[in-house]
Short mmCIF file of C-alpha atoms in Angstrom, two decimals:
data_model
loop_
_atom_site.label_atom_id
_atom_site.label_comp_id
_atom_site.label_asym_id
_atom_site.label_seq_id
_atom_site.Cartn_x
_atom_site.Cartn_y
_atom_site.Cartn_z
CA UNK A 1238 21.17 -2.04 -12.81
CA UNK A 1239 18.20 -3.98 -14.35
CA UNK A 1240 16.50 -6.69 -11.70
CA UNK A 1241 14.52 -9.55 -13.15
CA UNK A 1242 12.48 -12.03 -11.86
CA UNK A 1243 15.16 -15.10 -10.94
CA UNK A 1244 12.43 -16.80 -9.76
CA UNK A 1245 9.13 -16.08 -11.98
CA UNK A 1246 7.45 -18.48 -10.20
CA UNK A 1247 7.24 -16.89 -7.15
CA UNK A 1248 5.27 -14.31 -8.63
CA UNK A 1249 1.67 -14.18 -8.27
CA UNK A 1250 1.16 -11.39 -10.98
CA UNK A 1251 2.79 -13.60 -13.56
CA UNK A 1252 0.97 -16.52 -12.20
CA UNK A 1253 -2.73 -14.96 -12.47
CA UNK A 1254 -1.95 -12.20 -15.20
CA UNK A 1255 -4.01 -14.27 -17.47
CA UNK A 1256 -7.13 -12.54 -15.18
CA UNK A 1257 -6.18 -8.88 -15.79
CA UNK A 1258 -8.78 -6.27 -16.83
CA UNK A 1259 -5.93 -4.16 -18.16
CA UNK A 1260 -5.08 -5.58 -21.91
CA UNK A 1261 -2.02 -6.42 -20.28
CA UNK A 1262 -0.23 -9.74 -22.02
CA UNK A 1263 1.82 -12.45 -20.27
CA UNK A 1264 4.98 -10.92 -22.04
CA UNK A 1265 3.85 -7.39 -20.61
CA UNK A 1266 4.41 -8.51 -17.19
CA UNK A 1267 6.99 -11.22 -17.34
CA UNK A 1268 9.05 -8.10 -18.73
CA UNK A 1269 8.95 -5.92 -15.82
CA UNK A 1270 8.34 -8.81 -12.68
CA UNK A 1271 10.90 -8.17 -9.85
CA UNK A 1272 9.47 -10.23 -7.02
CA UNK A 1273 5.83 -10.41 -6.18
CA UNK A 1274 5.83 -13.29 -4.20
CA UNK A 1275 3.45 -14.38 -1.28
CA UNK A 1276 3.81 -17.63 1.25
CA UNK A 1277 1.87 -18.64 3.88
CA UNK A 1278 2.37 -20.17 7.30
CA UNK A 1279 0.87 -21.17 11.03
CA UNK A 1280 2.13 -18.75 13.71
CA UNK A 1281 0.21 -19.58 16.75
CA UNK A 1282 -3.14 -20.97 18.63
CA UNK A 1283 -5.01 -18.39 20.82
CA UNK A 1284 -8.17 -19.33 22.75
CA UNK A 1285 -8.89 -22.15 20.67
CA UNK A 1286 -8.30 -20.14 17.64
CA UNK A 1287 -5.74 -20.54 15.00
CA UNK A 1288 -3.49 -17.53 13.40
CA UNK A 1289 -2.16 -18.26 10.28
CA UNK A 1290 -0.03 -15.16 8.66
CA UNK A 1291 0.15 -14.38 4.60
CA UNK A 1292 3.05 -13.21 4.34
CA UNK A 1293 3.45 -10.32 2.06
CA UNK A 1294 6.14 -8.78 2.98
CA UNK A 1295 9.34 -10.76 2.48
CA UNK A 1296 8.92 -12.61 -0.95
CA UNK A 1297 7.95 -8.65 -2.13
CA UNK A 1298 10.63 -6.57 -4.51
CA UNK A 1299 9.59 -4.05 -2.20
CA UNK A 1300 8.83 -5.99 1.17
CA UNK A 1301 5.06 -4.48 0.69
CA UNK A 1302 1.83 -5.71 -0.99
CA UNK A 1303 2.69 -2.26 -3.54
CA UNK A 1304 5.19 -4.74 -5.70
CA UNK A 1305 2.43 -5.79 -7.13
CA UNK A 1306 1.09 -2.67 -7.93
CA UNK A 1307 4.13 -1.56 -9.16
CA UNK A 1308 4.86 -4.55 -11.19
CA UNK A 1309 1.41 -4.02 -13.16
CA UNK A 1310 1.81 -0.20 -13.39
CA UNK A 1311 4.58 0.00 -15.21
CA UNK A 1312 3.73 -3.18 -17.49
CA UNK A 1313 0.59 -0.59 -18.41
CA UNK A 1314 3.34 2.63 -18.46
CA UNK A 1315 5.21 0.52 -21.31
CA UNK A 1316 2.03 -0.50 -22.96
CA UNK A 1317 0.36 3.18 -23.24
CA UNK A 1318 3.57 4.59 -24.16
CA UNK A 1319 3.51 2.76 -26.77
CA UNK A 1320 0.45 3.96 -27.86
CA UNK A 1321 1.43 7.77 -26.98
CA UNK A 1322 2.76 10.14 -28.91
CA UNK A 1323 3.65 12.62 -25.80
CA UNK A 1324 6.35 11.41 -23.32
CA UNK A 1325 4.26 9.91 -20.54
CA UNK A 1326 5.78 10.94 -16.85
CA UNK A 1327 4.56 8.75 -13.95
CA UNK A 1328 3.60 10.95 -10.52
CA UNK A 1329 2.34 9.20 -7.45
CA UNK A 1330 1.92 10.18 -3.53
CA UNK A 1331 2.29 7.87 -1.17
CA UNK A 1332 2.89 7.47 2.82
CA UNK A 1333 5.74 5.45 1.75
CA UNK A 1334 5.22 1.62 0.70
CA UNK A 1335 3.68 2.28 -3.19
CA UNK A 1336 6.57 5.31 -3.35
CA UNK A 1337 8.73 2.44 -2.75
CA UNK A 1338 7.47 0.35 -5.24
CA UNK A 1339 7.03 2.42 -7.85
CA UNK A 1340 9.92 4.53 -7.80
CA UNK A 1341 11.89 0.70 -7.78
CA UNK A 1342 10.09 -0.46 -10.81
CA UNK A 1343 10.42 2.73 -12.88
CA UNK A 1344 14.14 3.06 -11.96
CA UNK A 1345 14.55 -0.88 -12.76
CA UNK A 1346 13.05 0.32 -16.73
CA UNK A 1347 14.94 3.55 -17.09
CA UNK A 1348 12.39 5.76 -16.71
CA UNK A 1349 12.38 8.89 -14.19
CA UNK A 1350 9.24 9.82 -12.24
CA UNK A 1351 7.70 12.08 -9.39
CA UNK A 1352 7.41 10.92 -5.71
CA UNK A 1353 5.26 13.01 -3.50
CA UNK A 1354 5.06 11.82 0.45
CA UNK A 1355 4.92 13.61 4.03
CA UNK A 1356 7.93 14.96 5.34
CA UNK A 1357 7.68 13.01 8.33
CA UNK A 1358 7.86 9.73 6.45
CA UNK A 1359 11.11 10.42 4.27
CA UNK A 1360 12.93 8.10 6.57
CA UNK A 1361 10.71 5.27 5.19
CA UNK A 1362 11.52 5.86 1.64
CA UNK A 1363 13.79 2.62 0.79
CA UNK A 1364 15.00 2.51 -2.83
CA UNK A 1365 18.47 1.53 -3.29
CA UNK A 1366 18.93 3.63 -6.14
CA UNK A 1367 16.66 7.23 -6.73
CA UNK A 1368 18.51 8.71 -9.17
CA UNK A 1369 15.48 8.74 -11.18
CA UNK A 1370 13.06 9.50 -8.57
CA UNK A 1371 12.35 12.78 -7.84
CA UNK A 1372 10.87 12.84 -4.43
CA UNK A 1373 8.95 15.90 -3.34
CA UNK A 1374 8.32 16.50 0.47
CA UNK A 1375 5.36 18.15 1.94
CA UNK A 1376 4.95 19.24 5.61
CA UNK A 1377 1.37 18.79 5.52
CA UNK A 1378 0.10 15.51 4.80
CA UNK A 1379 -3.50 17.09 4.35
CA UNK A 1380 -2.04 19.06 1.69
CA UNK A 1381 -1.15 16.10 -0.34
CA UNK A 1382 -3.86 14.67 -2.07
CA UNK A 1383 -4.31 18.99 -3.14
CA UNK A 1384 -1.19 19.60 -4.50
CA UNK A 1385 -0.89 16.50 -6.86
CA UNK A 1386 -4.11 17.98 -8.59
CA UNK A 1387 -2.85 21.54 -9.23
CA UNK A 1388 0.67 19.89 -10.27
CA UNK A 1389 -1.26 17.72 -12.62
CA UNK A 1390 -3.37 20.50 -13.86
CA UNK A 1391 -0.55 22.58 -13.89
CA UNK A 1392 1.97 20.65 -15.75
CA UNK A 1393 -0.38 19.54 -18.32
CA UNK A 1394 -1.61 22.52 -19.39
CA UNK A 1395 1.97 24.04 -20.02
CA UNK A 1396 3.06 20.92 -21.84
CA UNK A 1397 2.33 19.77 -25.16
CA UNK A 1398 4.80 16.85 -26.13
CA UNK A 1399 4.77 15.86 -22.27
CA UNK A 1400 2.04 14.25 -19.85
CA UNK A 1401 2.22 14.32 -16.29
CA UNK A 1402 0.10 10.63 -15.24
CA UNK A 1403 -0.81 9.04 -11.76
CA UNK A 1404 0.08 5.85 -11.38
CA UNK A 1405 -1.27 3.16 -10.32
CA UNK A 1406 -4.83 4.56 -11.32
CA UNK A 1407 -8.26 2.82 -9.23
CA UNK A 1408 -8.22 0.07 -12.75
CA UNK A 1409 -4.52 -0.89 -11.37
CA UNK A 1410 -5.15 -1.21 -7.29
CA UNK A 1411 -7.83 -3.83 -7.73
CA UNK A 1412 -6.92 -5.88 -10.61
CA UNK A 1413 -3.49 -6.16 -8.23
CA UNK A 1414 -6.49 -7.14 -5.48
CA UNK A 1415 -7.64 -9.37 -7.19
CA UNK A 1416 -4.22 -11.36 -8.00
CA UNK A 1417 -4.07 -11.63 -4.25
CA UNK A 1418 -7.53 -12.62 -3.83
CA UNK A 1419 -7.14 -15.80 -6.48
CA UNK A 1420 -3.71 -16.84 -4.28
CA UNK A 1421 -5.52 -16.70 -0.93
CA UNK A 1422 -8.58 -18.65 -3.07
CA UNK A 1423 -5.69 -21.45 -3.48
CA UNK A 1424 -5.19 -21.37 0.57
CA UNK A 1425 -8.48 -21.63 1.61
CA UNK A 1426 -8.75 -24.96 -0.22
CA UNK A 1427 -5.74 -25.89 1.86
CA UNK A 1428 -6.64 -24.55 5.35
CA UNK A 1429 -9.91 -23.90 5.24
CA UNK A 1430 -10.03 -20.44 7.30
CA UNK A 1431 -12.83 -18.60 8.70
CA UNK A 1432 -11.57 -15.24 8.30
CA UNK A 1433 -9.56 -13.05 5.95
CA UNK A 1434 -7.92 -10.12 8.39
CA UNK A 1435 -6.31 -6.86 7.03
CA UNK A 1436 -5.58 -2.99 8.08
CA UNK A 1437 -7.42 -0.86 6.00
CA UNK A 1438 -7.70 2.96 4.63
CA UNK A 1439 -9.66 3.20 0.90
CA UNK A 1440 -10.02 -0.69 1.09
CA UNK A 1441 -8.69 -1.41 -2.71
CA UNK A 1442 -7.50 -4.74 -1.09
CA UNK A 1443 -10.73 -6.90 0.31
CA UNK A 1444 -12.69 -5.14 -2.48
CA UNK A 1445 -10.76 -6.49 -4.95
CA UNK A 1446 -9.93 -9.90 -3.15
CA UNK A 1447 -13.76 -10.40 -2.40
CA UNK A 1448 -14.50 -9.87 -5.97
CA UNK A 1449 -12.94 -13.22 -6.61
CA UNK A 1450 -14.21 -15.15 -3.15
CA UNK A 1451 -17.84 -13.71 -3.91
CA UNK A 1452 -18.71 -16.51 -6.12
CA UNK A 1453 -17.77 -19.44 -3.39
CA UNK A 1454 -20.09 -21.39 -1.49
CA UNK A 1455 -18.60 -20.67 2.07
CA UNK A 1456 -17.29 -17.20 1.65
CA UNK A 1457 -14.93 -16.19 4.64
CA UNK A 1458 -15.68 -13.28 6.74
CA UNK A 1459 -13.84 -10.33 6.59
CA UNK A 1460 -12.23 -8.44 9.71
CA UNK A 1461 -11.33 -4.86 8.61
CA UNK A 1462 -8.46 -2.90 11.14
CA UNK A 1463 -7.81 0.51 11.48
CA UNK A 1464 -5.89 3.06 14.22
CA UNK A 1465 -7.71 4.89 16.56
CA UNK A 1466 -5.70 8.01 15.63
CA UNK A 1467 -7.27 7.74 11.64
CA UNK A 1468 -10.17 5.52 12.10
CA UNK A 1469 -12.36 6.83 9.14
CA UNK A 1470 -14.36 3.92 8.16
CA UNK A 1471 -14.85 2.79 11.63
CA UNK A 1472 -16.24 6.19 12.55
CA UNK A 1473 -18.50 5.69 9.43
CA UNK A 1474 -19.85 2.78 10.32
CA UNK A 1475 -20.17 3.57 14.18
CA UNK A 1476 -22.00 6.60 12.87
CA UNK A 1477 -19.56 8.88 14.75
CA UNK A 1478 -19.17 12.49 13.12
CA UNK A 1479 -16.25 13.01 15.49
CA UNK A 1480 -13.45 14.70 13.36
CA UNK A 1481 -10.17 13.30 12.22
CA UNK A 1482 -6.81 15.44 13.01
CA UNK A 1483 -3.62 15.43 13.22
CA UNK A 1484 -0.78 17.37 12.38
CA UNK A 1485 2.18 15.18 11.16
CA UNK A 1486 1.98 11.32 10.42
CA UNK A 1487 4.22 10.90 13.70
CA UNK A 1488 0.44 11.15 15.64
CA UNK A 1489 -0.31 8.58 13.75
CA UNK A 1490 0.15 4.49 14.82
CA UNK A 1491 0.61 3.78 11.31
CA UNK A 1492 2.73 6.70 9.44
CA UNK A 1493 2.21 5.41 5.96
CA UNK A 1494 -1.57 5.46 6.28
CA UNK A 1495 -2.21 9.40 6.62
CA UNK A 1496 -4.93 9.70 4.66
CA UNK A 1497 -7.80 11.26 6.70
CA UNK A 1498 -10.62 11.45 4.18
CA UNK A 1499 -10.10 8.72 1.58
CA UNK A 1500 -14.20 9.09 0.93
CA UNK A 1501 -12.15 10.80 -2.27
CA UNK A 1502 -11.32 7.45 -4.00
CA UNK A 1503 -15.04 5.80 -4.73
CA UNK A 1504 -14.17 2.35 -2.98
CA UNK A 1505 -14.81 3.59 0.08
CA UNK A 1506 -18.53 3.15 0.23
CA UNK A 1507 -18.32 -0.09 -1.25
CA UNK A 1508 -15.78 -1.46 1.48
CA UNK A 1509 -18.38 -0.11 3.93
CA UNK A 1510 -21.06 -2.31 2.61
CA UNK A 1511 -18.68 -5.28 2.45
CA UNK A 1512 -17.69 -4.85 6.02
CA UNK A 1513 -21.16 -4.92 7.24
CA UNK A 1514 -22.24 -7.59 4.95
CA UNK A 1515 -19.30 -10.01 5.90
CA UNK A 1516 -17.70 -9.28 9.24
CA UNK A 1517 -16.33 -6.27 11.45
CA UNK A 1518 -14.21 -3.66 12.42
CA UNK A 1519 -11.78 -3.05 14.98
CA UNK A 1520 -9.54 -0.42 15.99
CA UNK A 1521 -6.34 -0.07 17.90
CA UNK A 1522 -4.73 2.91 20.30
CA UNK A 1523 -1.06 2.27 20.43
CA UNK A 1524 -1.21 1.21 24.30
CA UNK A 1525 -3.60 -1.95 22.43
CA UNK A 1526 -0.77 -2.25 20.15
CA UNK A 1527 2.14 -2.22 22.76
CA UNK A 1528 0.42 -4.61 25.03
CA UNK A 1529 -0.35 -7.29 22.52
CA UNK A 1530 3.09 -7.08 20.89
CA UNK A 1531 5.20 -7.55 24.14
CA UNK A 1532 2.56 -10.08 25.49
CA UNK A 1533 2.74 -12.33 22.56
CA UNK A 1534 6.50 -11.51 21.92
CA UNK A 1535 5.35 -11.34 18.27
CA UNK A 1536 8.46 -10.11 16.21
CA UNK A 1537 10.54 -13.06 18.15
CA UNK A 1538 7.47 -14.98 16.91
CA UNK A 1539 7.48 -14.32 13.17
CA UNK A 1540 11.09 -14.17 13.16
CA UNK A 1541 11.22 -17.71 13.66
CA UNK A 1542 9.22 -18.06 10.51
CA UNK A 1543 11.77 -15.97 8.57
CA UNK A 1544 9.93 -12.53 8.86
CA UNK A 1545 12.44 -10.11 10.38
CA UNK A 1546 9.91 -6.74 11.14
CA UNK A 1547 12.35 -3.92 10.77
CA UNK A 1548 13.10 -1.12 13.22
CA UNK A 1549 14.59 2.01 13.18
CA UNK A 1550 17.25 3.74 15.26
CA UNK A 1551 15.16 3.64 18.11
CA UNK A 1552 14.02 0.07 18.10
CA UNK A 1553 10.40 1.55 17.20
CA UNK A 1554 8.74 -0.39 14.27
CA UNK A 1555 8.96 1.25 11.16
CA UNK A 1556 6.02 0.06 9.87
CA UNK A 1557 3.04 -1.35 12.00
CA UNK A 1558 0.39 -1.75 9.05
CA UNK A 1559 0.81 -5.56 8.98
CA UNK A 1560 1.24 -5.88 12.36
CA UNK A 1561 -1.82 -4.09 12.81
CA UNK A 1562 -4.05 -6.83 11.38
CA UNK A 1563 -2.35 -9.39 13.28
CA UNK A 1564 -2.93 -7.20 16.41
CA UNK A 1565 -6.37 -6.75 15.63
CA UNK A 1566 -7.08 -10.29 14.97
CA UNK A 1567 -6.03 -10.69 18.69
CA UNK A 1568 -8.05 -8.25 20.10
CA UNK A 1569 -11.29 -9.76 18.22
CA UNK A 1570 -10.77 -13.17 19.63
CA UNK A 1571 -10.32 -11.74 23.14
CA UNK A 1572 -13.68 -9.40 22.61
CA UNK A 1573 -15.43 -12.80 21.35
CA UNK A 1574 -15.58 -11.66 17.57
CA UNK A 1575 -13.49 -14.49 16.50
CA UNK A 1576 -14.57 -17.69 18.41
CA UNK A 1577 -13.07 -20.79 17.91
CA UNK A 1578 -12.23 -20.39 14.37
CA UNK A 1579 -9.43 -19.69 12.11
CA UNK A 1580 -7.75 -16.40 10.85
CA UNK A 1581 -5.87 -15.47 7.81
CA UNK A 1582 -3.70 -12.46 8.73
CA UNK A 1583 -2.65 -10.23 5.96
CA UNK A 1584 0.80 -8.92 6.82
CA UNK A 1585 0.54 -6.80 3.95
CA UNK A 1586 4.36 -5.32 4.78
CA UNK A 1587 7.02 -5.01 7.90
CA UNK A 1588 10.34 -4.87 6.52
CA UNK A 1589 11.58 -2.24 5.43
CA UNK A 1590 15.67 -1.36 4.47
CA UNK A 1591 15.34 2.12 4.50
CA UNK A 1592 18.80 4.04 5.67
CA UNK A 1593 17.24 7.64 6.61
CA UNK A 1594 19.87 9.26 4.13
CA UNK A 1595 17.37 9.91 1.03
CA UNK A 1596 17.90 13.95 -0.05
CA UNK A 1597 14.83 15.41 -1.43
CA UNK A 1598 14.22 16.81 -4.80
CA UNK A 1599 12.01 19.85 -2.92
CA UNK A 1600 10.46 20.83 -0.04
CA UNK A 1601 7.02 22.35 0.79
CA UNK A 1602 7.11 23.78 4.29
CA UNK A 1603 3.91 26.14 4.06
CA UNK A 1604 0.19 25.77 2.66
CA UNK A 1605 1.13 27.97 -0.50
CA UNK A 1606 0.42 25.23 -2.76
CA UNK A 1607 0.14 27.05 -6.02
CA UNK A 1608 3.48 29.10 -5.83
CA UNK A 1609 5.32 25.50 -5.23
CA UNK A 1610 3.95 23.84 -8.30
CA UNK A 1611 5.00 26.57 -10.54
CA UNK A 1612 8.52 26.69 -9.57
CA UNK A 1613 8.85 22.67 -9.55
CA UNK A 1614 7.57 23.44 -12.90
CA UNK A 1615 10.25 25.79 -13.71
CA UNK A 1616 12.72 23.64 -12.19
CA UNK A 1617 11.51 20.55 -14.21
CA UNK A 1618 11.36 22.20 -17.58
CA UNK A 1619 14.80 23.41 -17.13
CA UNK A 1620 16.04 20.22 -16.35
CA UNK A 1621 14.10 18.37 -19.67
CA UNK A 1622 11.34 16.62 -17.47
#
């Protein structure tokens, strides 16, 4: 079933489309907008400081920030298939949230594409219908990032009236950035907030949001987050050559952010840079986490403002990414980081419908990378994709 926009007002991709870098027209994305909504609201005083939360998970097609990556990658899908005489198929890997997304905005246009994610995650993968989604599971989540070049590589080389494409390319993450950074431009005319908090891995987010704050006269400062079980830009920064491992996302505080080395995308230098130019970093063991969330009794919190965090069987959060920054923000004011001033807290996601009952297209259990992509190969070429 086809899901428009009811509401294409909500959405801040129609709203600043006019500012894409992509050729994309208002028609492009008014033809594919789901929901990419974003609201804003006061959740508490701490210390003489004031926490206000952007809410970007529950006005969001997908309940993450990813809607609106999703929402402009498949406006572009439409636009370059267009222009292409091969039959464009859309691959992307994900820890869960821009799977989500994705695989719910391809579905909504007909079109059937490739979801690659950790095994561990596959009970966060929350699309009501995947009948067009064929998700791919690997065991390790170091072995992602790997296989989704040799399938590319793979695939394309065998095909000639088919192309294998990642979505949503480095052009897509920021100019969805940057839609967010022109909304939260509108707030801080309204509340006037001394800084802009978020969780962060490859940092397509504040890059692309700063790009629009950079040419303001009182620029906010920027308080990056990360978990002390993946803290790679923290370690950068701290100068710490201490390595990064794990074995399955479930080490992990946050699941969906299991990239160890994102130093692969080029954005992470430049997030370095803006973190030292504009504020700080913090980072958060899971006792940090605990404490703060009982002591502040933060979902009862946000659920009064109509945020309902999701758990899963086991009352656990599902996922912590937004309540990470929020988290984080609280720590900083109690080390003296934030003093006396306001916060913007992107709660970047938190809900999540996922059932647990998604079946897998295939399943890597080993490191034998190679002799998996052929036979998906096989497997996909029998079945016309």
């Amino acid at each position: 079933m086809n899901e428009m926009n009811k509401n294409q007002s909500e959405s801040i991709v129609i709203k600043y489309g006019k500012y894409n870098t992509l050729g994309l027209t208002e028609e492009d994305i008014k033809n594919v907008s789901i929901r990419e909504g974003e609201r804003t609201f006061h959740l508490m005083n701490y210390k003489n400081c004031q926490i206000y939360i952007l809410d970007e998970t529950s006005l969001m097609a997908s309940n993450t920030i990813k809607s609106i990556d999703g929402c402009i990658s498949v406006a572009l899908f439409k636009r370059l298939q267009r222009k292409e005489k091969n039959r464009i198929i859309p691959i992307y890997c994900s820890g869960a949230n821009t799977g989500n997304s994705l695989g719910r905005y391809f579905s909504n246009i007909g079109v059937e594409s490739i979801f690659i994610l950790p095994a561990d995650n596959l009970d966060l993968v929350d699309l009501n219908s995947y009948e067009k989604v064929k998700i791919i599971t690997i065991k390790n989540p170091n072995k992602i990032k790997k296989f989704l070049k040799l399938f590319l590589d793979h695939y394309n080389e065998k095909n000639k009236d088919k192309v294998v494409m990642e979505f949503p390319n480095l052009d897509i993450r920021l100019n969805s950035s940057r839609f967010r950074g022109y909304y939260i431009k509108e707030i801080l005319n309204k509340i006037n907030f001394n800084w802009l908090v978020q969780t962060v891995s490859a940092g397509f987010g504040p890059l692309g949001i700063y790009k629009v704050l950079e040419d303001l006269e009182n620029i906010p400062k920027f308080l990056a987050v990360q978990q002390q079980t993946n803290p790679y830009v923290y370690y950068k920064i701290k100068g710490s050559k201490q390595e990064i491992k794990f074995d399955s996302t479930k080490d992990l505080l946050a699941r969906v952010m299991y990239d160890s080395n994102p130093s692969t995308y080029s954005t992470v230098n430049n997030l370095i840079e803006l973190i030292k130019k504009r504020g700080g970093i913090v980072i958060l063991a899971k006792e940090e986490f605990d404490y703060y969330l009982n002591k502040f009794s933060l979902l009862g919190e946000l659920r009064k403002n109509g945020v309902d965090i999701s758990l899963n069987q086991d009352n656990d959060i599902k996922d912590k990414i937004g309540l990470m920054a929020l988290i984080g923000a609280l720590k900083a004011i109690d080390n003296g980081i934030i003093n006396n001033e306001k916060g913007l807290i992107c709660l970047t996601s938190g809900i999540n419908n996922s059932k647990g009952k998604i079946i897998p297209f295939y399943q890597i259990k080993d490191d034998d990378l190679e002799k998996h992509v052929k036979i998906i190969y096989e497997i996909l070429k029998w079945l016309k994709l």
